PDB file of C-alpha atoms in Angstrom:
ATOM      1  CA  UNK A  20      36.768-188.670 159.164  1.00 87.00           C
ATOM      2  CA  UNK A  21      33.864-190.559 158.793  1.00 91.00           C
ATOM      3  CA  UNK A  22      32.287-193.483 156.562  1.00 92.00           C
ATOM      4  CA  UNK A  23      29.533-191.578 155.646  1.00 93.00           C
ATOM      5  CA  UNK A  24      31.377-188.279 154.651  1.00 93.00           C
ATOM      6  CA  UNK A  25      33.210-190.486 152.090  1.00 94.00           C
ATOM      7  CA  UNK A  26      30.289-191.760 150.757  1.00 93.00           C
ATOM      8  CA  UNK A  27      29.117-188.534 150.576  1.00 94.00           C
ATOM      9  CA  UNK A  28      32.153-186.956 148.990  1.00 94.00           C
ATOM     10  CA  UNK A  29      31.897-189.879 146.258  1.00 94.00           C
ATOM     11  CA  UNK A  30      28.609-189.205 145.418  1.00 93.00           C
ATOM     12  CA  UNK A  31      29.541-185.519 144.949  1.00 94.00           C
ATOM     13  CA  UNK A  32      32.420-186.420 142.973  1.00 93.00           C
ATOM     14  CA  UNK A  33      30.209-188.620 140.486  1.00 92.00           C
ATOM     15  CA  UNK A  34      27.643-186.123 139.879  1.00 92.00           C
ATOM     16  CA  UNK A  35      29.676-183.219 140.105  1.00 92.00           C
ATOM     17  CA  UNK A  36      26.805-181.204 141.355  1.00 93.00           C
ATOM     18  CA  UNK A  37      25.362-181.185 144.848  1.00 93.00           C
ATOM     19  CA  UNK A  38      21.816-180.970 144.218  1.00 93.00           C
ATOM     20  CA  UNK A  39      21.773-184.190 142.277  1.00 92.00           C
ATOM     21  CA  UNK A  40      24.207-185.826 144.268  1.00 93.00           C
ATOM     22  CA  UNK A  41      21.819-185.132 147.350  1.00 93.00           C
ATOM     23  CA  UNK A  42      19.131-186.368 145.336  1.00 93.00           C
ATOM     24  CA  UNK A  43      20.592-189.605 144.866  1.00 91.00           C
ATOM     25  CA  UNK A  44      21.787-190.213 148.505  1.00 92.00           C
ATOM     26  CA  UNK A  45      17.951-189.163 149.841  1.00 92.00           C
ATOM     27  CA  UNK A  46      19.678-186.374 151.921  1.00 94.00           C
ATOM     28  CA  UNK A  47      19.248-182.703 152.010  1.00 94.00           C
ATOM     29  CA  UNK A  48      21.313-180.381 149.861  1.00 93.00           C
ATOM     30  CA  UNK A  49      22.522-178.421 153.504  1.00 94.00           C
ATOM     31  CA  UNK A  50      23.247-181.764 154.947  1.00 94.00           C
ATOM     32  CA  UNK A  51      25.256-182.945 152.598  1.00 94.00           C
ATOM     33  CA  UNK A  52      27.273-179.415 152.211  1.00 94.00           C
ATOM     34  CA  UNK A  53      27.530-179.577 155.955  1.00 94.00           C
ATOM     35  CA  UNK A  54      29.018-182.918 155.804  1.00 95.00           C
ATOM     36  CA  UNK A  55      31.494-181.627 152.871  1.00 95.00           C
ATOM     37  CA  UNK A  56      32.453-178.663 154.974  1.00 94.00           C
ATOM     38  CA  UNK A  57      33.455-180.660 157.977  1.00 94.00           C
ATOM     39  CA  UNK A  58      35.492-183.175 155.846  1.00 94.00           C
ATOM     40  CA  UNK A  59      37.349-180.129 154.333  1.00 94.00           C
ATOM     41  CA  UNK A  60      37.985-178.559 157.716  1.00 94.00           C
ATOM     42  CA  UNK A  61      39.392-181.803 158.718  1.00 94.00           C
ATOM     43  CA  UNK A  62      41.727-181.802 155.596  1.00 94.00           C
ATOM     44  CA  UNK A  63      42.507-178.542 156.015  1.00 94.00           C
ATOM     45  CA  UNK A  64      42.207-177.933 152.176  1.00 94.00           C
ATOM     46  CA  UNK A  65      39.109-178.041 149.812  1.00 94.00           C
ATOM     47  CA  UNK A  66      38.151-181.015 147.605  1.00 95.00           C
ATOM     48  CA  UNK A  67      35.737-179.272 145.554  1.00 94.00           C
ATOM     49  CA  UNK A  68      36.180-176.219 143.332  1.00 93.00           C
ATOM     50  CA  UNK A  69      32.945-174.526 143.540  1.00 91.00           C
ATOM     51  CA  UNK A  70      31.818-173.401 140.119  1.00 88.00           C
ATOM     52  CA  UNK A  71      28.484-171.635 139.053  1.00 82.00           C
ATOM     53  CA  UNK A  72      26.310-174.977 138.365  1.00 84.00           C
ATOM     54  CA  UNK A  73      28.651-177.410 138.894  1.00 89.00           C
ATOM     55  CA  UNK A  74      31.927-178.491 141.357  1.00 92.00           C
ATOM     56  CA  UNK A  75      34.919-180.240 139.968  1.00 93.00           C
ATOM     57  CA  UNK A  76      37.559-181.753 141.995  1.00 95.00           C
ATOM     58  CA  UNK A  77      40.684-180.098 143.494  1.00 94.00           C
ATOM     59  CA  UNK A  78      44.073-181.939 143.308  1.00 94.00           C
ATOM     60  CA  UNK A  79      43.458-183.148 147.038  1.00 94.00           C
ATOM     61  CA  UNK A  80      40.421-184.002 145.970  1.00 94.00           C
ATOM     62  CA  UNK A  81      41.637-186.442 143.184  1.00 93.00           C
ATOM     63  CA  UNK A  82      43.664-188.218 145.625  1.00 93.00           C
ATOM     64  CA  UNK A  83      40.943-188.233 148.347  1.00 95.00           C
ATOM     65  CA  UNK A  84      38.522-189.568 145.480  1.00 93.00           C
ATOM     66  CA  UNK A  85      41.125-192.581 144.835  1.00 89.00           C
ATOM     67  CA  UNK A  86      41.691-193.402 148.645  1.00 91.00           C
ATOM     68  CA  UNK A  87      37.691-193.314 149.744  1.00 92.00           C
ATOM     69  CA  UNK A  88      37.141-195.775 146.641  1.00 88.00           C
ATOM     70  CA  UNK A  89      39.904-198.195 148.079  1.00 86.00           C
ATOM     71  CA  UNK A  90      38.538-197.729 151.922  1.00 91.00           C
ATOM     72  CA  UNK A  91      34.912-198.142 151.175  1.00 88.00           C
ATOM     73  CA  UNK A  92      35.610-200.986 148.884  1.00 82.00           C
ATOM     74  CA  UNK A  93      37.847-202.875 151.493  1.00 84.00           C
ATOM     75  CA  UNK A  94      34.591-201.798 154.244  1.00 87.00           C
ATOM     76  CA  UNK A  95      32.070-203.641 151.870  1.00 80.00           C
ATOM     77  CA  UNK A  96      34.271-206.573 150.864  1.00 76.00           C
ATOM     78  CA  UNK A  97      35.030-207.422 154.607  1.00 82.00           C
ATOM     79  CA  UNK A  98      31.815-207.329 155.367  1.00 78.00           C
ATOM     80  CA  UNK A  99      31.207-209.601 152.349  1.00 71.00           C
ATOM     81  CA  UNK A 100      33.075-212.472 152.889  1.00 70.00           C
ATOM     82  CA  UNK A 101      32.712-212.047 156.747  1.00 78.00           C
ATOM     83  CA  UNK A 102      28.909-213.453 156.040  1.00 76.00           C
ATOM     84  CA  UNK A 103      29.305-215.214 152.606  1.00 78.00           C
ATOM     85  CA  UNK A 104      27.331-218.348 153.743  1.00 79.00           C
ATOM     86  CA  UNK A 105      26.073-218.577 149.615  1.00 79.00           C
ATOM     87  CA  UNK A 106      22.469-218.531 150.339  1.00 81.00           C
ATOM     88  CA  UNK A 107      21.643-215.479 152.245  1.00 83.00           C
ATOM     89  CA  UNK A 108      22.430-211.902 151.276  1.00 84.00           C
ATOM     90  CA  UNK A 109      22.089-209.159 149.153  1.00 86.00           C
ATOM     91  CA  UNK A 110      22.907-208.859 145.481  1.00 92.00           C
ATOM     92  CA  UNK A 111      22.931-205.352 143.680  1.00 94.00           C
ATOM     93  CA  UNK A 112      22.066-205.733 139.800  1.00 97.00           C
ATOM     94  CA  UNK A 113      22.407-203.235 137.427  1.00 96.00           C
ATOM     95  CA  UNK A 114      20.999-203.057 133.594  1.00 97.00           C
ATOM     96  CA  UNK A 115      20.845-200.594 131.184  1.00 95.00           C
ATOM     97  CA  UNK A 116      16.962-199.264 130.114  1.00 92.00           C
ATOM     98  CA  UNK A 117      16.919-201.281 126.737  1.00 93.00           C
ATOM     99  CA  UNK A 118      17.548-204.290 128.623  1.00 95.00           C
ATOM    100  CA  UNK A 119      15.974-203.978 132.360  1.00 94.00           C
ATOM    101  CA  UNK A 120      11.791-204.405 131.615  1.00 93.00           C
ATOM    102  CA  UNK A 121      12.343-207.317 128.992  1.00 94.00           C
ATOM    103  CA  UNK A 122      15.041-209.413 130.342  1.00 95.00           C
ATOM    104  CA  UNK A 123      15.483-209.017 134.271  1.00 95.00           C
ATOM    105  CA  UNK A 124      11.945-210.069 135.388  1.00 94.00           C
ATOM    106  CA  UNK A 125      12.625-213.678 134.052  1.00 94.00           C
ATOM    107  CA  UNK A 126      16.041-213.850 135.021  1.00 96.00           C
ATOM    108  CA  UNK A 127      15.341-212.460 138.808  1.00 95.00           C
ATOM    109  CA  UNK A 128      12.241-215.107 138.924  1.00 94.00           C
ATOM    110  CA  UNK A 129      14.564-217.844 137.868  1.00 94.00           C
ATOM    111  CA  UNK A 130      17.301-216.844 140.475  1.00 95.00           C
ATOM    112  CA  UNK A 131      14.857-216.385 143.108  1.00 94.00           C
ATOM    113  CA  UNK A 132      13.815-220.222 142.751  1.00 93.00           C
ATOM    114  CA  UNK A 133      16.954-221.375 143.206  1.00 90.00           C
ATOM    115  CA  UNK A 134      18.126-218.947 145.918  1.00 92.00           C
ATOM    116  CA  UNK A 135      15.275-217.732 147.862  1.00 92.00           C
ATOM    117  CA  UNK A 136      16.874-216.352 150.761  1.00 88.00           C
ATOM    118  CA  UNK A 137      18.541-213.828 148.656  1.00 89.00           C
ATOM    119  CA  UNK A 138      17.762-210.126 148.502  1.00 88.00           C
ATOM    120  CA  UNK A 139      18.081-208.756 145.039  1.00 92.00           C
ATOM    121  CA  UNK A 140      18.186-204.874 144.350  1.00 92.00           C
ATOM    122  CA  UNK A 141      18.094-203.478 140.924  1.00 95.00           C
ATOM    123  CA  UNK A 142      19.411-200.306 139.396  1.00 93.00           C
ATOM    124  CA  UNK A 143      18.606-199.125 135.921  1.00 94.00           C
ATOM    125  CA  UNK A 144      21.169-196.928 134.150  1.00 93.00           C
ATOM    126  CA  UNK A 145      22.266-195.763 130.991  1.00 91.00           C
ATOM    127  CA  UNK A 146      25.864-197.806 130.551  1.00 92.00           C
ATOM    128  CA  UNK A 147      28.213-194.735 131.307  1.00 91.00           C
ATOM    129  CA  UNK A 148      26.237-194.527 134.630  1.00 91.00           C
ATOM    130  CA  UNK A 149      26.038-198.264 135.208  1.00 94.00           C
ATOM    131  CA  UNK A 150      29.931-198.675 134.329  1.00 93.00           C
ATOM    132  CA  UNK A 151      30.551-195.885 137.174  1.00 90.00           C
ATOM    133  CA  UNK A 152      28.505-197.797 139.555  1.00 91.00           C
ATOM    134  CA  UNK A 153      30.331-200.695 139.053  1.00 93.00           C
ATOM    135  CA  UNK A 154      33.862-199.277 139.271  1.00 89.00           C
ATOM    136  CA  UNK A 155      32.745-197.876 142.844  1.00 86.00           C
ATOM    137  CA  UNK A 156      31.358-200.826 144.342  1.00 86.00           C
ATOM    138  CA  UNK A 157      27.659-200.074 144.132  1.00 88.00           C
ATOM    139  CA  UNK A 158      26.594-202.430 141.611  1.00 94.00           C
ATOM    140  CA  UNK A 159      27.740-206.194 142.016  1.00 95.00           C
ATOM    141  CA  UNK A 160      26.735-207.374 138.262  1.00 97.00           C
ATOM    142  CA  UNK A 161      25.465-205.289 135.244  1.00 97.00           C
ATOM    143  CA  UNK A 162      23.553-206.319 131.972  1.00 97.00           C
ATOM    144  CA  UNK A 163      24.466-204.141 129.185  1.00 96.00           C
ATOM    145  CA  UNK A 164      25.345-204.235 125.454  1.00 94.00           C
ATOM    146  CA  UNK A 165      28.797-204.296 124.101  1.00 93.00           C
ATOM    147  CA  UNK A 166      31.177-202.338 123.381  1.00 90.00           C
ATOM    148  CA  UNK A 167      32.193-201.513 126.643  1.00 90.00           C
ATOM    149  CA  UNK A 168      34.984-199.167 127.093  1.00 84.00           C
ATOM    150  CA  UNK A 169      35.854-198.713 130.727  1.00 86.00           C
ATOM    151  CA  UNK A 170      39.188-200.576 131.713  1.00 84.00           C
ATOM    152  CA  UNK A 171      39.374-202.516 134.788  1.00 88.00           C
ATOM    153  CA  UNK A 172      35.717-204.445 134.397  1.00 94.00           C
ATOM    154  CA  UNK A 173      35.686-208.027 133.637  1.00 95.00           C
ATOM    155  CA  UNK A 174      33.175-207.983 130.784  1.00 96.00           C
ATOM    156  CA  UNK A 175      31.646-211.669 129.680  1.00 97.00           C
ATOM    157  CA  UNK A 176      29.034-211.816 126.444  1.00 96.00           C
ATOM    158  CA  UNK A 177      25.971-213.580 126.823  1.00 96.00           C
ATOM    159  CA  UNK A 178      24.247-213.928 123.694  1.00 95.00           C
ATOM    160  CA  UNK A 179      23.713-211.726 120.346  1.00 95.00           C
ATOM    161  CA  UNK A 180      20.219-210.177 120.097  1.00 94.00           C
ATOM    162  CA  UNK A 181      18.985-209.191 116.381  1.00 94.00           C
ATOM    163  CA  UNK A 182      17.643-205.657 116.108  1.00 94.00           C
ATOM    164  CA  UNK A 183      14.224-205.458 113.751  1.00 95.00           C
ATOM    165  CA  UNK A 184      13.065-202.545 111.718  1.00 95.00           C
ATOM    166  CA  UNK A 185      10.089-201.142 113.390  1.00 96.00           C
ATOM    167  CA  UNK A 186       7.115-199.409 111.397  1.00 96.00           C
ATOM    168  CA  UNK A 187       3.701-198.386 111.704  1.00 96.00           C
ATOM    169  CA  UNK A 188       0.987-200.725 110.520  1.00 95.00           C
ATOM    170  CA  UNK A 189       0.363-200.373 106.938  1.00 93.00           C
ATOM    171  CA  UNK A 190       3.875-198.899 106.270  1.00 95.00           C
ATOM    172  CA  UNK A 191       4.946-199.019 102.529  1.00 94.00           C
ATOM    173  CA  UNK A 192       7.911-201.569 103.496  1.00 95.00           C
ATOM    174  CA  UNK A 193       5.679-204.278 105.098  1.00 92.00           C
ATOM    175  CA  UNK A 194       4.587-205.377 102.178  1.00 91.00           C
ATOM    176  CA  UNK A 195       8.395-206.261 100.993  1.00 91.00           C
ATOM    177  CA  UNK A 196       9.595-209.896 101.546  1.00 88.00           C
ATOM    178  CA  UNK A 197      13.186-208.763 102.132  1.00 91.00           C
ATOM    179  CA  UNK A 198      13.967-205.120 103.207  1.00 94.00           C
ATOM    180  CA  UNK A 199      17.602-203.767 102.885  1.00 91.00           C
ATOM    181  CA  UNK A 200      18.935-200.808 104.700  1.00 88.00           C
ATOM    182  CA  UNK A 201      18.726-199.086 101.240  1.00 87.00           C
ATOM    183  CA  UNK A 202      15.049-199.199 101.596  1.00 92.00           C
ATOM    184  CA  UNK A 203      14.969-197.302 104.819  1.00 90.00           C
ATOM    185  CA  UNK A 204      17.061-194.281 103.535  1.00 87.00           C
ATOM    186  CA  UNK A 205      14.222-192.123 102.277  1.00 89.00           C
ATOM    187  CA  UNK A 206      12.088-192.379 105.539  1.00 91.00           C
ATOM    188  CA  UNK A 207      12.584-190.749 108.811  1.00 88.00           C
ATOM    189  CA  UNK A 208      14.004-192.399 111.921  1.00 88.00           C
ATOM    190  CA  UNK A 209      13.382-192.340 115.559  1.00 89.00           C
ATOM    191  CA  UNK A 210      16.485-192.773 117.946  1.00 86.00           C
ATOM    192  CA  UNK A 211      16.929-192.782 121.556  1.00 84.00           C
ATOM    193  CA  UNK A 212      18.948-190.126 123.031  1.00 80.00           C
ATOM    194  CA  UNK A 213      23.069-190.339 122.898  1.00 67.00           C
ATOM    195  CA  UNK A 214      23.406-191.419 126.832  1.00 61.00           C
ATOM    196  CA  UNK A 215      21.923-195.198 124.973  1.00 70.00           C
ATOM    197  CA  UNK A 216      24.055-197.363 123.493  1.00 75.00           C
ATOM    198  CA  UNK A 217      21.245-198.864 121.610  1.00 77.00           C
ATOM    199  CA  UNK A 218      21.522-195.915 119.053  1.00 75.00           C
ATOM    200  CA  UNK A 219      25.288-196.522 119.189  1.00 79.00           C
ATOM    201  CA  UNK A 220      24.724-199.908 117.841  1.00 79.00           C
ATOM    202  CA  UNK A 221      22.229-198.624 115.230  1.00 80.00           C
ATOM    203  CA  UNK A 222      23.874-195.863 113.721  1.00 76.00           C
ATOM    204  CA  UNK A 223      27.451-197.872 113.716  1.00 80.00           C
ATOM    205  CA  UNK A 224      25.435-200.671 111.885  1.00 80.00           C
ATOM    206  CA  UNK A 225      24.003-198.204 109.391  1.00 77.00           C
ATOM    207  CA  UNK A 226      27.128-196.485 108.785  1.00 74.00           C
ATOM    208  CA  UNK A 227      28.617-199.911 107.956  1.00 77.00           C
ATOM    209  CA  UNK A 228      26.039-199.770 105.022  1.00 71.00           C
ATOM    210  CA  UNK A 229      27.015-195.989 103.965  1.00 71.00           C
ATOM    211  CA  UNK A 230      23.664-195.030 105.435  1.00 69.00           C
ATOM    212  CA  UNK A 231      23.614-192.409 108.182  1.00 67.00           C
ATOM    213  CA  UNK A 232      20.089-192.470 109.951  1.00 68.00           C
ATOM    214  CA  UNK A 233      18.515-189.022 109.909  1.00 57.00           C
ATOM    215  CA  UNK A 234      16.831-188.793 113.258  1.00 67.00           C
ATOM    216  CA  UNK A 235      13.800-186.473 113.410  1.00 60.00           C
ATOM    217  CA  UNK A 236      12.979-187.257 116.740  1.00 70.00           C
ATOM    218  CA  UNK A 237      14.868-188.255 120.090  1.00 73.00           C
ATOM    219  CA  UNK A 238      13.429-189.587 123.291  1.00 77.00           C
ATOM    220  CA  UNK A 239      15.033-191.324 126.386  1.00 76.00           C
ATOM    221  CA  UNK A 240      12.444-194.455 126.498  1.00 87.00           C
ATOM    222  CA  UNK A 241      12.308-197.231 124.188  1.00 90.00           C
ATOM    223  CA  UNK A 242       8.660-197.334 124.814  1.00 91.00           C
ATOM    224  CA  UNK A 243       8.157-193.743 123.639  1.00 90.00           C
ATOM    225  CA  UNK A 244       9.806-194.664 120.540  1.00 91.00           C
ATOM    226  CA  UNK A 245       7.306-197.952 119.969  1.00 94.00           C
ATOM    227  CA  UNK A 246       4.667-195.156 120.492  1.00 94.00           C
ATOM    228  CA  UNK A 247       5.795-192.360 118.085  1.00 91.00           C
ATOM    229  CA  UNK A 248       6.569-195.522 115.307  1.00 94.00           C
ATOM    230  CA  UNK A 249       3.009-196.200 115.741  1.00 95.00           C
ATOM    231  CA  UNK A 250       1.713-193.004 115.634  1.00 93.00           C
ATOM    232  CA  UNK A 251       3.530-192.577 111.906  1.00 93.00           C
ATOM    233  CA  UNK A 252       6.716-190.121 112.975  1.00 90.00           C
ATOM    234  CA  UNK A 253       9.165-192.737 111.521  1.00 90.00           C
ATOM    235  CA  UNK A 254      10.477-195.822 111.630  1.00 93.00           C
ATOM    236  CA  UNK A 255      13.191-197.198 114.017  1.00 92.00           C
ATOM    237  CA  UNK A 256      15.020-200.287 115.156  1.00 90.00           C
ATOM    238  CA  UNK A 257      13.812-202.194 118.405  1.00 93.00           C
ATOM    239  CA  UNK A 258      15.903-205.102 120.285  1.00 94.00           C
ATOM    240  CA  UNK A 259      14.059-208.480 119.609  1.00 94.00           C
ATOM    241  CA  UNK A 260      13.412-208.725 123.323  1.00 93.00           C
ATOM    242  CA  UNK A 261      11.064-205.751 123.175  1.00 93.00           C
ATOM    243  CA  UNK A 262       9.360-206.742 120.350  1.00 92.00           C
ATOM    244  CA  UNK A 263       8.181-209.887 122.117  1.00 89.00           C
ATOM    245  CA  UNK A 264       6.360-208.283 124.437  1.00 87.00           C
ATOM    246  CA  UNK A 265       4.686-205.740 122.382  1.00 91.00           C
ATOM    247  CA  UNK A 266       1.071-206.717 120.918  1.00 90.00           C
ATOM    248  CA  UNK A 267       0.137-203.419 119.813  1.00 94.00           C
ATOM    249  CA  UNK A 268      -1.634-203.533 116.529  1.00 95.00           C
ATOM    250  CA  UNK A 269      -0.453-200.102 115.454  1.00 96.00           C
ATOM    251  CA  UNK A 270       3.029-201.300 114.780  1.00 96.00           C
ATOM    252  CA  UNK A 271       5.167-204.023 112.841  1.00 96.00           C
ATOM    253  CA  UNK A 272       8.334-205.247 113.043  1.00 96.00           C
ATOM    254  CA  UNK A 273      10.804-207.045 110.228  1.00 96.00           C
ATOM    255  CA  UNK A 274      14.070-208.424 109.765  1.00 95.00           C
ATOM    256  CA  UNK A 275      16.155-206.672 107.599  1.00 94.00           C
ATOM    257  CA  UNK A 276      18.308-208.599 104.736  1.00 91.00           C
ATOM    258  CA  UNK A 277      21.519-210.339 105.725  1.00 85.00           C
ATOM    259  CA  UNK A 278      23.885-209.533 107.569  1.00 86.00           C
ATOM    260  CA  UNK A 279      21.372-208.935 109.902  1.00 90.00           C
ATOM    261  CA  UNK A 280      21.875-205.946 112.979  1.00 90.00           C
ATOM    262  CA  UNK A 281      22.594-207.433 116.036  1.00 93.00           C
ATOM    263  CA  UNK A 282      23.844-206.141 119.694  1.00 93.00           C
ATOM    264  CA  UNK A 283      25.773-208.373 121.865  1.00 95.00           C
ATOM    265  CA  UNK A 284      24.207-208.494 125.232  1.00 96.00           C
ATOM    266  CA  UNK A 285      27.091-209.052 128.295  1.00 97.00           C
ATOM    267  CA  UNK A 286      27.293-209.391 131.991  1.00 97.00           C
ATOM    268  CA  UNK A 287      29.939-207.373 133.665  1.00 97.00           C
ATOM    269  CA  UNK A 288      31.431-206.773 136.888  1.00 97.00           C
ATOM    270  CA  UNK A 289      34.318-205.628 138.977  1.00 94.00           C
ATOM    271  CA  UNK A 290      37.249-208.142 139.372  1.00 93.00           C
ATOM    272  CA  UNK A 291      39.097-205.915 142.001  1.00 89.00           C
ATOM    273  CA  UNK A 292      35.745-206.393 144.389  1.00 88.00           C
ATOM    274  CA  UNK A 293      35.153-209.549 146.520  1.00 86.00           C
ATOM    275  CA  UNK A 294      33.019-211.897 144.475  1.00 89.00           C
ATOM    276  CA  UNK A 295      30.571-213.603 147.223  1.00 90.00           C
ATOM    277  CA  UNK A 296      29.173-217.376 146.344  1.00 90.00           C
ATOM    278  CA  UNK A 297      25.827-215.558 145.946  1.00 93.00           C
ATOM    279  CA  UNK A 298      27.122-213.322 143.231  1.00 94.00           C
ATOM    280  CA  UNK A 299      28.775-216.607 141.735  1.00 95.00           C
ATOM    281  CA  UNK A 300      25.713-218.211 141.779  1.00 95.00           C
ATOM    282  CA  UNK A 301      23.981-215.209 139.990  1.00 96.00           C
ATOM    283  CA  UNK A 302      26.313-215.355 137.568  1.00 97.00           C
ATOM    284  CA  UNK A 303      25.795-218.950 136.743  1.00 96.00           C
ATOM    285  CA  UNK A 304      21.952-218.706 136.675  1.00 96.00           C
ATOM    286  CA  UNK A 305      22.548-215.850 134.209  1.00 97.00           C
ATOM    287  CA  UNK A 306      24.730-218.046 131.924  1.00 96.00           C
ATOM    288  CA  UNK A 307      21.943-220.551 131.654  1.00 95.00           C
ATOM    289  CA  UNK A 308      18.876-218.420 131.734  1.00 94.00           C
ATOM    290  CA  UNK A 309      17.190-218.231 128.187  1.00 86.00           C
ATOM    291  CA  UNK A 310      14.919-215.786 127.054  1.00 77.00           C
ATOM    292  CA  UNK A 311      11.395-217.148 126.547  1.00 71.00           C
ATOM    293  CA  UNK A 312      10.231-217.533 122.849  1.00 55.00           C
ATOM    294  CA  UNK A 313       8.071-215.240 121.420  1.00 48.00           C
ATOM    295  CA  UNK A 314       3.983-216.150 121.893  1.00 41.00           C
TER     296      UNK A 314
END
C-alpha cells in the first residue's frame, strides 16, 4: 500500500466521482482507476461501490478512509515538526469566494512582509468544501463566515461585517434616508446559489424580519450578482469589503436601518493537526490585520 494510493483514495471518497477526483489530482482518470484497482486487489475487497454517475464507500472503504486520514496526517505533521524553524515552509490558506478576492490580497501582503521566506498557497472554496479540506489536512487555516457546523474544527471570530443593500443607480430606494427591510419587499432579489453561506446569512436575516426574499436569479459569483444589480435585474445584499473595491457608477449601496444585517468573519483550523510556528505566526498576523478603509 503506497502513500499515493491513499491520497488518491481519499480524493475519490471526497468527490464521490472518479472524473472529478482525477481533475482535482491533475492525473488521468485511467491512472486513478488503476491505482484504486491495485489498492482493492491488495485489500482483497472493494472500497467503493460503483454506481451510474458516482461511487459510495463500502464498509471496508469507510474503515480505510478513517485510517488513511490518520496516516497522511501523521506523515504531514512529522515532516512539519522536523522542518519547523518558524521562518521557512509552506502555509496552505483557504477562503470562501466572498472573502478571498477582497480580504486576502492585503492580508497576504502583510504576512509576506513579516515572513518573506515563507511560501503561501491559496485555495478558494465554498464553506462545505473548505471544511472538508481542513479536516483532511489539505488546508492549514481557513477564512470563512459563521456559522460553522463541522465538529472538531477550531473556530475564532475575527470581526463583524455589515451587509449593504446593493441597487442599480437611480433605483427608487436610493432617495430614502432610511431603508427598512420592509422597503425591499416589492423588489426582486438576486442571491448567490445555495452553496454559498452568504445567501444563508441574507435569508436568515430577512426571516427574522418576517420577510423571505423572492430570488429571481442565482449565480455562483459575487461579481455576477453585482453586474446583474447594475443591469437592473433586482437588488441584493453585498458584504462591505466587496463594496469598498467597487467603483462602478451603475450601482449604489446603502445601509439598512438598525439592526443592520451583518456576517461574522472567522478563522478556522484543525486542532488535531500539528500547528507549526509559521502557521501560528500567520494566525497572529490575521488577528491583527485590519481591512483598509474605503477610499
